[in-house]
DNA sequence: CAGCATCCTGATTGATACTG
DNA sequence: CAGTATCAATCAGGATGCTG
């Protein structure tokens, strides 16, 4: 890790963990992720599974508001992306347990930071909104 | 409340900055934010404006791929949420400069963390995807 | 230059019904 | 219990054309 990065002047009032690869972001890599983060269900499920593994209907009940279709779809997507692991338990009534993969757990970190920001600045946003409401 | 799950905080794997308020998240506060983050344009514009203030067509050129409609819409949304500031400069050909508000700049931090994660784990996701390609 | 209005398309989502 | 299948509605988003 070289210390001296690009000659970016310290014109930033807030410090950025990284210069933020705007190009990269525009390209695609982060785009995919932000897509996932975009839909409420994915984030919610990751967070939920971050606490504990859940079974299908357990998730259905926990979220309550999501349709089976979306629950399945979202879980599939997360599974495909390697964020969630799906394990079928050999019980008489079939049970399926969903859990976070290490990759999924690692996502939980920046996700938490964002969620934290959201909670912390919820008031600011609402105020800003009502300030220009009804126009 | 401390870490209530698996007893031993296995910091060996991944540590969570916060237990992540699943309830809060499900409620709405964060939901709004994740909505914003969801659409690629918002994030991209925030990142772009995070580097420097830009004028309308400047953004249009920078992003290049966004339609005027979406550019305007997204900027409006960000402005309403108090993340972006719109300043009309009294020039002969009207110029409008968009910049990040302090709130917007603060969002840049967790956003960068997420973008960083995305870039870092891009390969993992791609691998996971091609591994279970639904061909 | 900056921005709005209109039309149109495809992806996303929800409700419902059915199955192993 | 854990899904899949289908239909209809919604909506993000793009293209185009027109103002101040």
PDB file of C-alpha atoms (C1' of nucleotides) in Angstrom:
ATOM      1  CA  UNK A   1       0.000   0.000   0.000  1.00  0.00           C
ATOM      2  CA  UNK A   2       1.648   3.132  -1.110  1.00  0.00           C
ATOM      3  CA  UNK A   3       0.917   6.106   1.007  1.00  0.00           C
ATOM      4  CA  UNK A   4       0.817   8.937  -1.458  1.00  0.00           C
ATOM      5  CA  UNK A   5      -2.225   8.581  -3.558  1.00  0.00           C
ATOM      6  CA  UNK A   6      -3.258  10.764  -6.424  1.00  0.00           C
ATOM      7  CA  UNK A   7      -2.554  14.418  -5.914  1.00  0.00           C
ATOM      8  CA  UNK A   8      -6.009  15.179  -4.652  1.00  0.00           C
ATOM      9  CA  UNK A   9      -5.972  18.412  -2.717  1.00  0.00           C
ATOM     10  CA  UNK A  10      -7.641  18.356   0.621  1.00  0.00           C
ATOM     11  CA  UNK A  11     -10.558  20.372  -0.595  1.00  0.00           C
ATOM     12  CA  UNK A  12     -12.880  17.956   1.114  1.00  0.00           C
ATOM     13  CA  UNK A  13     -14.518  18.968   4.314  1.00  0.00           C
ATOM     14  CA  UNK A  14     -15.660  15.464   5.050  1.00  0.00           C
ATOM     15  CA  UNK A  15     -13.131  12.764   4.697  1.00  0.00           C
ATOM     16  CA  UNK A  16     -13.824  10.075   2.235  1.00  0.00           C
ATOM     17  CA  UNK A  17     -12.652   6.580   3.038  1.00  0.00           C
ATOM     18  CA  UNK A  18     -11.725   6.444  -0.603  1.00  0.00           C
ATOM     19  CA  UNK A  19     -11.757   8.888  -3.480  1.00  0.00           C
ATOM     20  CA  UNK A  20     -14.760   6.832  -4.516  1.00  0.00           C
ATOM     21  CA  UNK A  21     -14.277   5.377  -7.945  1.00  0.00           C
ATOM     22  CA  UNK A  22     -16.942   7.283  -9.787  1.00  0.00           C
ATOM     23  CA  UNK A  23     -15.932   5.705 -13.023  1.00  0.00           C
ATOM     24  CA  UNK A  24     -15.956   2.234 -11.594  1.00  0.00           C
ATOM     25  CA  UNK A  25     -19.283   2.928 -10.064  1.00  0.00           C
ATOM     26  CA  UNK A  26     -20.689   4.126 -13.315  1.00  0.00           C
ATOM     27  CA  UNK A  27     -19.184   1.187 -15.078  1.00  0.00           C
ATOM     28  CA  UNK A  28     -20.963  -1.639 -13.335  1.00  0.00           C
ATOM     29  CA  UNK A  29     -19.259  -3.302 -10.373  1.00  0.00           C
ATOM     30  CA  UNK A  30     -20.924  -1.276  -7.694  1.00  0.00           C
ATOM     31  CA  UNK A  31     -23.965  -0.828  -9.826  1.00  0.00           C
ATOM     32  CA  UNK A  32     -24.917  -4.450  -9.342  1.00  0.00           C
ATOM     33  CA  UNK A  33     -24.608  -4.120  -5.615  1.00  0.00           C
ATOM     34  CA  UNK A  34     -26.589  -0.937  -5.439  1.00  0.00           C
ATOM     35  CA  UNK A  35     -29.228  -2.662  -7.429  1.00  0.00           C
ATOM     36  CA  UNK A  36     -29.507  -5.315  -4.770  1.00  0.00           C
ATOM     37  CA  UNK A  37     -29.458  -2.791  -2.035  1.00  0.00           C
ATOM     38  CA  UNK A  38     -32.069  -0.873  -3.911  1.00  0.00           C
ATOM     39  CA  UNK A  39     -34.942  -3.192  -3.391  1.00  0.00           C
ATOM     40  CA  UNK A  40     -36.042  -3.138   0.186  1.00  0.00           C
ATOM     41  CA  UNK A  41     -36.490  -6.868   0.387  1.00  0.00           C
ATOM     42  CA  UNK A  42     -32.890  -7.825  -0.259  1.00  0.00           C
ATOM     43  CA  UNK A  43     -31.523  -5.531   2.379  1.00  0.00           C
ATOM     44  CA  UNK A  44     -34.160  -6.497   4.848  1.00  0.00           C
ATOM     45  CA  UNK A  45     -33.576 -10.178   4.337  1.00  0.00           C
ATOM     46  CA  UNK A  46     -29.830  -9.851   4.608  1.00  0.00           C
ATOM     47  CA  UNK A  47     -30.202  -7.943   7.828  1.00  0.00           C
ATOM     48  CA  UNK A  48     -32.670 -10.476   9.146  1.00  0.00           C
ATOM     49  CA  UNK A  49     -30.501 -13.398   8.233  1.00  0.00           C
ATOM     50  CA  UNK A  50     -27.577 -11.527   9.682  1.00  0.00           C
ATOM     51  CA  UNK A  51     -29.069 -12.020  13.081  1.00  0.00           C
ATOM     52  CA  UNK A  52     -29.925 -15.662  12.693  1.00  0.00           C
ATOM     53  CA  UNK A  53     -30.660 -18.291  10.098  1.00  0.00           C
ATOM     54  CA  UNK A  54     -34.320 -18.459   9.253  1.00  0.00           C
ATOM     55  CA  UNK A  55     -36.652 -20.895   7.589  1.00  0.00           C
ATOM     56  CA  UNK A  56     -38.820 -19.925   4.683  1.00  0.00           C
ATOM     57  CA  UNK A  57     -42.094 -19.257   6.416  1.00  0.00           C
ATOM     58  CA  UNK A  58     -40.193 -17.835   9.286  1.00  0.00           C
ATOM     59  CA  UNK A  59     -38.946 -15.141   6.988  1.00  0.00           C
ATOM     60  CA  UNK A  60     -42.363 -14.786   5.483  1.00  0.00           C
ATOM     61  CA  UNK A  61     -43.770 -14.089   8.898  1.00  0.00           C
ATOM     62  CA  UNK A  62     -40.900 -11.867   9.961  1.00  0.00           C
ATOM     63  CA  UNK A  63     -41.163  -9.570   7.023  1.00  0.00           C
ATOM     64  CA  UNK A  64     -44.905  -9.806   6.664  1.00  0.00           C
ATOM     65  CA  UNK A  65     -45.732  -7.620   3.759  1.00  0.00           C
ATOM     66  CA  UNK A  66     -43.661  -9.496   1.260  1.00  0.00           C
ATOM     67  CA  UNK A  67     -45.366 -11.896  -1.074  1.00  0.00           C
ATOM     68  CA  UNK A  68     -44.210 -15.462  -1.434  1.00  0.00           C
ATOM     69  CA  UNK A  69     -43.204 -14.664  -4.915  1.00  0.00           C
ATOM     70  CA  UNK A  70     -40.928 -11.825  -3.898  1.00  0.00           C
ATOM     71  CA  UNK A  71     -39.578 -13.710  -0.948  1.00  0.00           C
ATOM     72  CA  UNK A  72     -38.566 -16.609  -3.130  1.00  0.00           C
ATOM     73  CA  UNK A  73     -37.267 -14.408  -5.902  1.00  0.00           C
ATOM     74  CA  UNK A  74     -35.210 -12.284  -3.579  1.00  0.00           C
ATOM     75  CA  UNK A  75     -33.780 -15.260  -1.782  1.00  0.00           C
ATOM     76  CA  UNK A  76     -32.891 -16.848  -5.092  1.00  0.00           C
ATOM     77  CA  UNK A  77     -31.142 -13.726  -6.197  1.00  0.00           C
ATOM     78  CA  UNK A  78     -29.199 -13.485  -3.002  1.00  0.00           C
ATOM     79  CA  UNK A  79     -28.328 -17.127  -3.247  1.00  0.00           C
ATOM     80  CA  UNK A  80     -27.136 -16.750  -6.811  1.00  0.00           C
ATOM     81  CA  UNK A  81     -24.962 -13.846  -5.788  1.00  0.00           C
ATOM     82  CA  UNK A  82     -23.450 -15.971  -3.082  1.00  0.00           C
ATOM     83  CA  UNK A  83     -24.778 -13.872  -0.255  1.00  0.00           C
ATOM     84  CA  UNK A  84     -27.244 -16.389   1.112  1.00  0.00           C
ATOM     85  CA  UNK A  85     -27.021 -20.101   1.576  1.00  0.00           C
ATOM     86  CA  UNK A  86     -30.025 -22.352   1.146  1.00  0.00           C
ATOM     87  CA  UNK A  87     -30.003 -25.620   3.003  1.00  0.00           C
ATOM     88  CA  UNK A  88     -32.699 -28.237   2.720  1.00  0.00           C
ATOM     89  CA  UNK A  89     -33.188 -30.174   5.913  1.00  0.00           C
ATOM     90  CA  UNK A  90     -34.304 -33.778   5.516  1.00  0.00           C
ATOM     91  CA  UNK A  91     -37.347 -33.519   7.732  1.00  0.00           C
ATOM     92  CA  UNK A  92     -40.730 -35.065   7.099  1.00  0.00           C
ATOM     93  CA  UNK A  93     -42.397 -31.812   6.262  1.00  0.00           C
ATOM     94  CA  UNK A  94     -39.639 -30.313   4.176  1.00  0.00           C
ATOM     95  CA  UNK A  95     -37.739 -27.564   5.926  1.00  0.00           C
ATOM     96  CA  UNK A  96     -35.424 -25.120   4.266  1.00  0.00           C
ATOM     97  CA  UNK A  97     -33.035 -22.995   6.195  1.00  0.00           C
ATOM     98  CA  UNK A  98     -31.586 -19.807   4.854  1.00  0.00           C
ATOM     99  CA  UNK A  99     -28.443 -18.312   6.247  1.00  0.00           C
ATOM    100  CA  UNK A 100     -25.856 -15.732   5.372  1.00  0.00           C
ATOM    101  CA  UNK A 101     -22.654 -16.796   3.687  1.00  0.00           C
ATOM    102  CA  UNK A 102     -19.392 -15.221   4.799  1.00  0.00           C
ATOM    103  CA  UNK A 103     -19.724 -12.918   1.827  1.00  0.00           C
ATOM    104  CA  UNK A 104     -23.196 -11.980   2.934  1.00  0.00           C
ATOM    105  CA  UNK A 105     -21.973 -11.296   6.416  1.00  0.00           C
ATOM    106  CA  UNK A 106     -19.255  -9.071   5.091  1.00  0.00           C
ATOM    107  CA  UNK A 107     -21.868  -7.070   3.230  1.00  0.00           C
ATOM    108  CA  UNK A 108     -23.612  -6.585   6.510  1.00  0.00           C
ATOM    109  CA  UNK A 109     -20.874  -4.254   7.623  1.00  0.00           C
ATOM    110  CA  UNK A 110     -21.187  -1.463   5.055  1.00  0.00           C
ATOM    111  CA  UNK A 111     -24.895  -2.104   5.017  1.00  0.00           C
ATOM    112  CA  UNK A 112     -25.073  -1.425   8.697  1.00  0.00           C
ATOM    113  CA  UNK A 113     -23.175   1.788   8.214  1.00  0.00           C
ATOM    114  CA  UNK A 114     -25.703   2.900   5.671  1.00  0.00           C
ATOM    115  CA  UNK A 115     -28.639   1.830   7.791  1.00  0.00           C
ATOM    116  CA  UNK A 116     -27.093   3.640  10.669  1.00  0.00           C
ATOM    117  CA  UNK A 117     -26.802   6.782   8.614  1.00  0.00           C
ATOM    118  CA  UNK A 118     -30.397   6.407   7.532  1.00  0.00           C
ATOM    119  CA  UNK A 119     -31.662   6.105  11.054  1.00  0.00           C
ATOM    120  CA  UNK A 120     -29.507   8.946  12.235  1.00  0.00           C
ATOM    121  CA  UNK A 121     -30.525  11.357   9.510  1.00  0.00           C
ATOM    122  CA  UNK A 122     -34.085  10.265   9.118  1.00  0.00           C
ATOM    123  CA  UNK A 123     -35.251  13.451  10.745  1.00  0.00           C
ATOM    124  CA  UNK A 124     -33.158  15.647   8.498  1.00  0.00           C
ATOM    125  CA  UNK A 125     -34.592  14.067   5.397  1.00  0.00           C
ATOM    126  CA  UNK A 126     -38.145  14.305   6.603  1.00  0.00           C
ATOM    127  CA  UNK A 127     -37.659  17.906   7.512  1.00  0.00           C
ATOM    128  CA  UNK A 128     -36.153  18.669   4.154  1.00  0.00           C
ATOM    129  CA  UNK A 129     -39.063  16.954   2.484  1.00  0.00           C
ATOM    130  CA  UNK A 130     -41.802  18.690   4.365  1.00  0.00           C
ATOM    131  CA  UNK A 131     -39.976  21.914   3.750  1.00  0.00           C
ATOM    132  CA  UNK A 132     -40.662  21.603   0.056  1.00  0.00           C
ATOM    133  CA  UNK A 133     -43.897  19.689   0.276  1.00  0.00           C
ATOM    134  CA  UNK A 134     -46.974  20.391  -1.702  1.00  0.00           C
ATOM    135  CA  UNK A 135     -45.277  22.196  -4.488  1.00  0.00           C
TER     136      UNK A 135
ATOM    137  CA  UNK B   1     -27.821  -4.400  24.549  1.00  0.00           C
ATOM    138  CA  UNK B   2     -24.711  -6.221  23.691  1.00  0.00           C
ATOM    139  CA  UNK B   3     -24.185  -8.877  21.122  1.00  0.00           C
ATOM    140  CA  UNK B   4     -26.901 -11.252  21.998  1.00  0.00           C
ATOM    141  CA  UNK B   5     -26.282 -13.983  19.557  1.00  0.00           C
ATOM    142  CA  UNK B   6     -23.896 -16.842  19.472  1.00  0.00           C
ATOM    143  CA  UNK B   7     -22.343 -16.032  22.741  1.00  0.00           C
ATOM    144  CA  UNK B   8     -18.802 -15.549  21.645  1.00  0.00           C
ATOM    145  CA  UNK B   9     -18.316 -12.562  19.433  1.00  0.00           C
ATOM    146  CA  UNK B  10     -16.427 -14.359  16.760  1.00  0.00           C
ATOM    147  CA  UNK B  11     -14.584 -11.329  15.566  1.00  0.00           C
ATOM    148  CA  UNK B  12     -12.475 -13.793  13.706  1.00  0.00           C
ATOM    149  CA  UNK B  13     -14.927 -13.762  10.888  1.00  0.00           C
ATOM    150  CA  UNK B  14     -16.664 -10.453  10.458  1.00  0.00           C
ATOM    151  CA  UNK B  15     -17.578  -7.938  13.047  1.00  0.00           C
ATOM    152  CA  UNK B  16     -20.772  -5.985  12.923  1.00  0.00           C
ATOM    153  CA  UNK B  17     -20.582  -2.318  13.783  1.00  0.00           C
ATOM    154  CA  UNK B  18     -24.099  -2.523  15.132  1.00  0.00           C
ATOM    155  CA  UNK B  19     -26.702  -5.205  15.714  1.00  0.00           C
ATOM    156  CA  UNK B  20     -28.488  -3.430  12.877  1.00  0.00           C
ATOM    157  CA  UNK B  21     -31.961  -2.317  13.812  1.00  0.00           C
ATOM    158  CA  UNK B  22     -33.965  -4.758  11.758  1.00  0.00           C
ATOM    159  CA  UNK B  23     -37.208  -3.416  13.080  1.00  0.00           C
ATOM    160  CA  UNK B  24     -36.326   0.148  12.318  1.00  0.00           C
ATOM    161  CA  UNK B  25     -35.207  -0.874   8.921  1.00  0.00           C
ATOM    162  CA  UNK B  26     -38.375  -2.728   8.236  1.00  0.00           C
ATOM    163  CA  UNK B  27     -40.401   0.176   9.482  1.00  0.00           C
ATOM    164  CA  UNK B  28     -39.388   2.803   6.978  1.00  0.00           C
ATOM    165  CA  UNK B  29     -36.589   5.151   7.957  1.00  0.00           C
ATOM    166  CA  UNK B  30     -33.851   3.289   6.226  1.00  0.00           C
ATOM    167  CA  UNK B  31     -36.222   2.076   3.600  1.00  0.00           C
ATOM    168  CA  UNK B  32     -36.433   5.543   2.132  1.00  0.00           C
ATOM    169  CA  UNK B  33     -32.697   5.800   1.986  1.00  0.00           C
ATOM    170  CA  UNK B  34     -32.233   2.424   0.410  1.00  0.00           C
ATOM    171  CA  UNK B  35     -34.758   3.450  -2.152  1.00  0.00           C
ATOM    172  CA  UNK B  36     -32.590   6.374  -3.101  1.00  0.00           C
ATOM    173  CA  UNK B  37     -29.512   4.274  -3.101  1.00  0.00           C
ATOM    174  CA  UNK B  38     -31.366   1.774  -5.181  1.00  0.00           C
ATOM    175  CA  UNK B  39     -31.528   3.709  -8.362  1.00  0.00           C
ATOM    176  CA  UNK B  40     -28.127   3.971  -9.903  1.00  0.00           C
ATOM    177  CA  UNK B  41     -28.518   7.596 -10.831  1.00  0.00           C
ATOM    178  CA  UNK B  42     -28.907   8.953  -7.332  1.00  0.00           C
ATOM    179  CA  UNK B  43     -25.805   7.283  -6.047  1.00  0.00           C
ATOM    180  CA  UNK B  44     -23.823   8.187  -9.087  1.00  0.00           C
ATOM    181  CA  UNK B  45     -24.839  11.816  -8.906  1.00  0.00           C
ATOM    182  CA  UNK B  46     -24.092  12.057  -5.210  1.00  0.00           C
ATOM    183  CA  UNK B  47     -20.680  10.596  -5.783  1.00  0.00           C
ATOM    184  CA  UNK B  48     -20.056  12.912  -8.693  1.00  0.00           C
ATOM    185  CA  UNK B  49     -21.175  15.974  -6.788  1.00  0.00           C
ATOM    186  CA  UNK B  50     -19.128  14.744  -3.887  1.00  0.00           C
ATOM    187  CA  UNK B  51     -16.036  15.465  -5.876  1.00  0.00           C
ATOM    188  CA  UNK B  52     -17.071  18.882  -7.072  1.00  0.00           C
ATOM    189  CA  UNK B  53     -20.113  20.991  -7.788  1.00  0.00           C
ATOM    190  CA  UNK B  54     -21.371  20.548 -11.292  1.00  0.00           C
ATOM    191  CA  UNK B  55     -23.644  22.383 -13.659  1.00  0.00           C
ATOM    192  CA  UNK B  56     -26.601  20.727 -15.305  1.00  0.00           C
ATOM    193  CA  UNK B  57     -25.150  19.837 -18.660  1.00  0.00           C
ATOM    194  CA  UNK B  58     -21.904  19.118 -17.001  1.00  0.00           C
ATOM    195  CA  UNK B  59     -23.599  16.331 -15.131  1.00  0.00           C
ATOM    196  CA  UNK B  60     -25.383  15.293 -18.252  1.00  0.00           C
ATOM    197  CA  UNK B  61     -22.078  14.913 -19.997  1.00  0.00           C
ATOM    198  CA  UNK B  62     -20.351  13.301 -17.045  1.00  0.00           C
ATOM    199  CA  UNK B  63     -22.886  10.571 -16.635  1.00  0.00           C
ATOM    200  CA  UNK B  64     -23.640  10.224 -20.303  1.00  0.00           C
ATOM    201  CA  UNK B  65     -26.235   7.568 -20.464  1.00  0.00           C
ATOM    202  CA  UNK B  66     -28.776   9.335 -18.356  1.00  0.00           C
ATOM    203  CA  UNK B  67     -31.654  11.092 -20.023  1.00  0.00           C
ATOM    204  CA  UNK B  68     -32.508  14.689 -19.259  1.00  0.00           C
ATOM    205  CA  UNK B  69     -35.697  13.475 -17.726  1.00  0.00           C
ATOM    206  CA  UNK B  70     -33.973  11.208 -15.263  1.00  0.00           C
ATOM    207  CA  UNK B  71     -31.235  13.698 -14.568  1.00  0.00           C
ATOM    208  CA  UNK B  72     -33.733  16.358 -13.642  1.00  0.00           C
ATOM    209  CA  UNK B  73     -35.960  13.957 -11.762  1.00  0.00           C
ATOM    210  CA  UNK B  74     -33.118  12.541  -9.751  1.00  0.00           C
ATOM    211  CA  UNK B  75     -31.676  15.925  -8.945  1.00  0.00           C
ATOM    212  CA  UNK B  76     -35.093  17.110  -7.817  1.00  0.00           C
ATOM    213  CA  UNK B  77     -35.476  14.146  -5.579  1.00  0.00           C
ATOM    214  CA  UNK B  78     -32.089  14.645  -4.054  1.00  0.00           C
ATOM    215  CA  UNK B  79     -32.815  18.319  -3.629  1.00  0.00           C
ATOM    216  CA  UNK B  80     -36.111  17.605  -1.924  1.00  0.00           C
ATOM    217  CA  UNK B  81     -34.401  15.207   0.428  1.00  0.00           C
ATOM    218  CA  UNK B  82     -31.910  17.888   1.306  1.00  0.00           C
ATOM    219  CA  UNK B  83     -28.959  16.037  -0.120  1.00  0.00           C
ATOM    220  CA  UNK B  84     -28.284  18.335  -3.025  1.00  0.00           C
ATOM    221  CA  UNK B  85     -28.378  22.075  -3.307  1.00  0.00           C
ATOM    222  CA  UNK B  86     -29.489  23.812  -6.472  1.00  0.00           C
ATOM    223  CA  UNK B  87     -28.175  27.280  -7.079  1.00  0.00           C
ATOM    224  CA  UNK B  88     -29.157  29.410 -10.031  1.00  0.00           C
ATOM    225  CA  UNK B  89     -26.362  31.674 -11.162  1.00  0.00           C
ATOM    226  CA  UNK B  90     -27.443  35.010 -12.638  1.00  0.00           C
ATOM    227  CA  UNK B  91     -25.578  34.665 -15.885  1.00  0.00           C
ATOM    228  CA  UNK B  92     -26.844  35.652 -19.282  1.00  0.00           C
ATOM    229  CA  UNK B  93     -27.317  32.117 -20.434  1.00  0.00           C
ATOM    230  CA  UNK B  94     -28.808  30.724 -17.271  1.00  0.00           C
ATOM    231  CA  UNK B  95     -26.454  28.519 -15.329  1.00  0.00           C
ATOM    232  CA  UNK B  96     -27.445  26.201 -12.541  1.00  0.00           C
ATOM    233  CA  UNK B  97     -24.944  24.729 -10.194  1.00  0.00           C
ATOM    234  CA  UNK B  98     -25.612  21.612  -8.194  1.00  0.00           C
ATOM    235  CA  UNK B  99     -23.662  20.806  -5.113  1.00  0.00           C
ATOM    236  CA  UNK B 100     -23.846  18.504  -2.141  1.00  0.00           C
ATOM    237  CA  UNK B 101     -25.298  19.769   1.097  1.00  0.00           C
ATOM    238  CA  UNK B 102     -23.588  18.844   4.366  1.00  0.00           C
ATOM    239  CA  UNK B 103     -26.171  16.106   4.711  1.00  0.00           C
ATOM    240  CA  UNK B 104     -25.339  14.855   1.266  1.00  0.00           C
ATOM    241  CA  UNK B 105     -21.665  14.866   2.062  1.00  0.00           C
ATOM    242  CA  UNK B 106     -22.273  12.885   5.191  1.00  0.00           C
ATOM    243  CA  UNK B 107     -24.089  10.273   3.142  1.00  0.00           C
ATOM    244  CA  UNK B 108     -20.994  10.011   1.029  1.00  0.00           C
ATOM    245  CA  UNK B 109     -19.186   8.246   3.824  1.00  0.00           C
ATOM    246  CA  UNK B 110     -21.349   5.149   4.254  1.00  0.00           C
ATOM    247  CA  UNK B 111     -21.938   5.204   0.542  1.00  0.00           C
ATOM    248  CA  UNK B 112     -18.234   4.992  -0.066  1.00  0.00           C
ATOM    249  CA  UNK B 113     -18.009   2.074   2.296  1.00  0.00           C
ATOM    250  CA  UNK B 114     -20.647   0.256   0.317  1.00  0.00           C
ATOM    251  CA  UNK B 115     -19.042   1.124  -2.993  1.00  0.00           C
ATOM    252  CA  UNK B 116     -15.769  -0.050  -1.595  1.00  0.00           C
ATOM    253  CA  UNK B 117     -17.310  -3.355  -0.626  1.00  0.00           C
ATOM    254  CA  UNK B 118     -18.835  -3.680  -4.049  1.00  0.00           C
ATOM    255  CA  UNK B 119     -15.551  -3.134  -5.800  1.00  0.00           C
ATOM    256  CA  UNK B 120     -13.734  -5.429  -3.456  1.00  0.00           C
ATOM    257  CA  UNK B 121     -16.189  -8.288  -3.743  1.00  0.00           C
ATOM    258  CA  UNK B 122     -17.138  -7.828  -7.329  1.00  0.00           C
ATOM    259  CA  UNK B 123     -15.211 -10.923  -8.244  1.00  0.00           C
ATOM    260  CA  UNK B 124     -16.855 -13.023  -5.567  1.00  0.00           C
ATOM    261  CA  UNK B 125     -20.289 -12.119  -6.787  1.00  0.00           C
ATOM    262  CA  UNK B 126     -19.451 -12.767 -10.388  1.00  0.00           C
ATOM    263  CA  UNK B 127     -17.975 -16.101  -9.511  1.00  0.00           C
ATOM    264  CA  UNK B 128     -20.999 -17.037  -7.476  1.00  0.00           C
ATOM    265  CA  UNK B 129     -23.221 -16.057 -10.336  1.00  0.00           C
ATOM    266  CA  UNK B 130     -21.475 -17.970 -13.035  1.00  0.00           C
ATOM    267  CA  UNK B 131     -21.313 -20.885 -10.666  1.00  0.00           C
ATOM    268  CA  UNK B 132     -25.076 -21.159 -10.609  1.00  0.00           C
ATOM    269  CA  UNK B 133     -25.889 -19.712 -13.948  1.00  0.00           C
ATOM    270  CA  UNK B 134     -29.453 -20.439 -14.771  1.00  0.00           C
ATOM    271  CA  UNK B 135     -28.698 -21.584 -18.247  1.00  0.00           C
TER     272      UNK B 135
ATOM    273  C1'  DC C   1     -28.078  26.389 -21.169  1.00  0.00           C
ATOM    274  C1'  DA C   2     -31.472  24.363 -18.289  1.00  0.00           C
ATOM    275  C1'  DG C   3     -35.727  22.197 -17.902  1.00  0.00           C
ATOM    276  C1'  DC C   4     -40.505  20.565 -18.459  1.00  0.00           C
ATOM    277  C1'  DA C   5     -44.370  17.807 -20.867  1.00  0.00           C
ATOM    278  C1'  DT C   6     -45.910  13.780 -23.306  1.00  0.00           C
ATOM    279  C1'  DC C   7     -45.851   9.232 -24.974  1.00  0.00           C
ATOM    280  C1'  DC C   8     -44.276   4.604 -24.701  1.00  0.00           C
ATOM    281  C1'  DT C   9     -41.816   0.246 -23.258  1.00  0.00           C
ATOM    282  C1'  DG C  10     -39.947  -3.161 -20.360  1.00  0.00           C
ATOM    283  C1'  DA C  11     -38.839  -4.550 -15.802  1.00  0.00           C
ATOM    284  C1'  DT C  12     -40.586  -5.075 -11.019  1.00  0.00           C
ATOM    285  C1'  DT C  13     -44.115  -6.360  -7.883  1.00  0.00           C
ATOM    286  C1'  DG C  14     -48.352  -8.069  -5.872  1.00  0.00           C
ATOM    287  C1'  DA C  15     -52.519 -11.127  -5.622  1.00  0.00           C
ATOM    288  C1'  DT C  16     -54.166 -15.507  -6.463  1.00  0.00           C
ATOM    289  C1'  DA C  17     -54.209 -20.360  -7.265  1.00  0.00           C
ATOM    290  C1'  DC C  18     -51.997 -24.712  -7.512  1.00  0.00           C
ATOM    291  C1'  DT C  19     -48.234 -28.525  -6.237  1.00  0.00           C
ATOM    292  C1'  DG C  20     -44.545 -31.849  -4.067  1.00  0.00           C
TER     293       DG C  20
ATOM    294  C1'  DC D   1     -43.915 -26.443   4.756  1.00  0.00           C
ATOM    295  C1'  DA D   2     -41.908 -24.571   0.765  1.00  0.00           C
ATOM    296  C1'  DG D   3     -42.416 -23.389  -3.054  1.00  0.00           C
ATOM    297  C1'  DT D   4     -44.045 -22.610  -8.550  1.00  0.00           C
ATOM    298  C1'  DA D   5     -47.132 -20.559 -12.167  1.00  0.00           C
ATOM    299  C1'  DT D   6     -50.011 -17.040 -14.094  1.00  0.00           C
ATOM    300  C1'  DC D   7     -52.168 -12.553 -14.614  1.00  0.00           C
ATOM    301  C1'  DA D   8     -52.640  -7.831 -13.964  1.00  0.00           C
ATOM    302  C1'  DA D   9     -51.011  -3.421 -12.237  1.00  0.00           C
ATOM    303  C1'  DT D  10     -47.446  -0.320 -11.267  1.00  0.00           C
ATOM    304  C1'  DC D  11     -43.405   2.198 -12.270  1.00  0.00           C
ATOM    305  C1'  DA D  12     -38.735   3.341 -13.371  1.00  0.00           C
ATOM    306  C1'  DG D  13     -36.735   4.945 -17.274  1.00  0.00           C
ATOM    307  C1'  DG D  14     -35.895   6.417 -22.335  1.00  0.00           C
ATOM    308  C1'  DA D  15     -37.020   9.168 -26.602  1.00  0.00           C
ATOM    309  C1'  DT D  16     -38.734  13.184 -28.448  1.00  0.00           C
ATOM    310  C1'  DG D  17     -40.244  17.863 -28.856  1.00  0.00           C
ATOM    311  C1'  DC D  18     -40.967  22.337 -26.914  1.00  0.00           C
ATOM    312  C1'  DT D  19     -39.936  26.708 -23.658  1.00  0.00           C
ATOM    313  C1'  DG D  20     -37.547  30.642 -21.012  1.00  0.00           C
TER     314       DG D  20
END
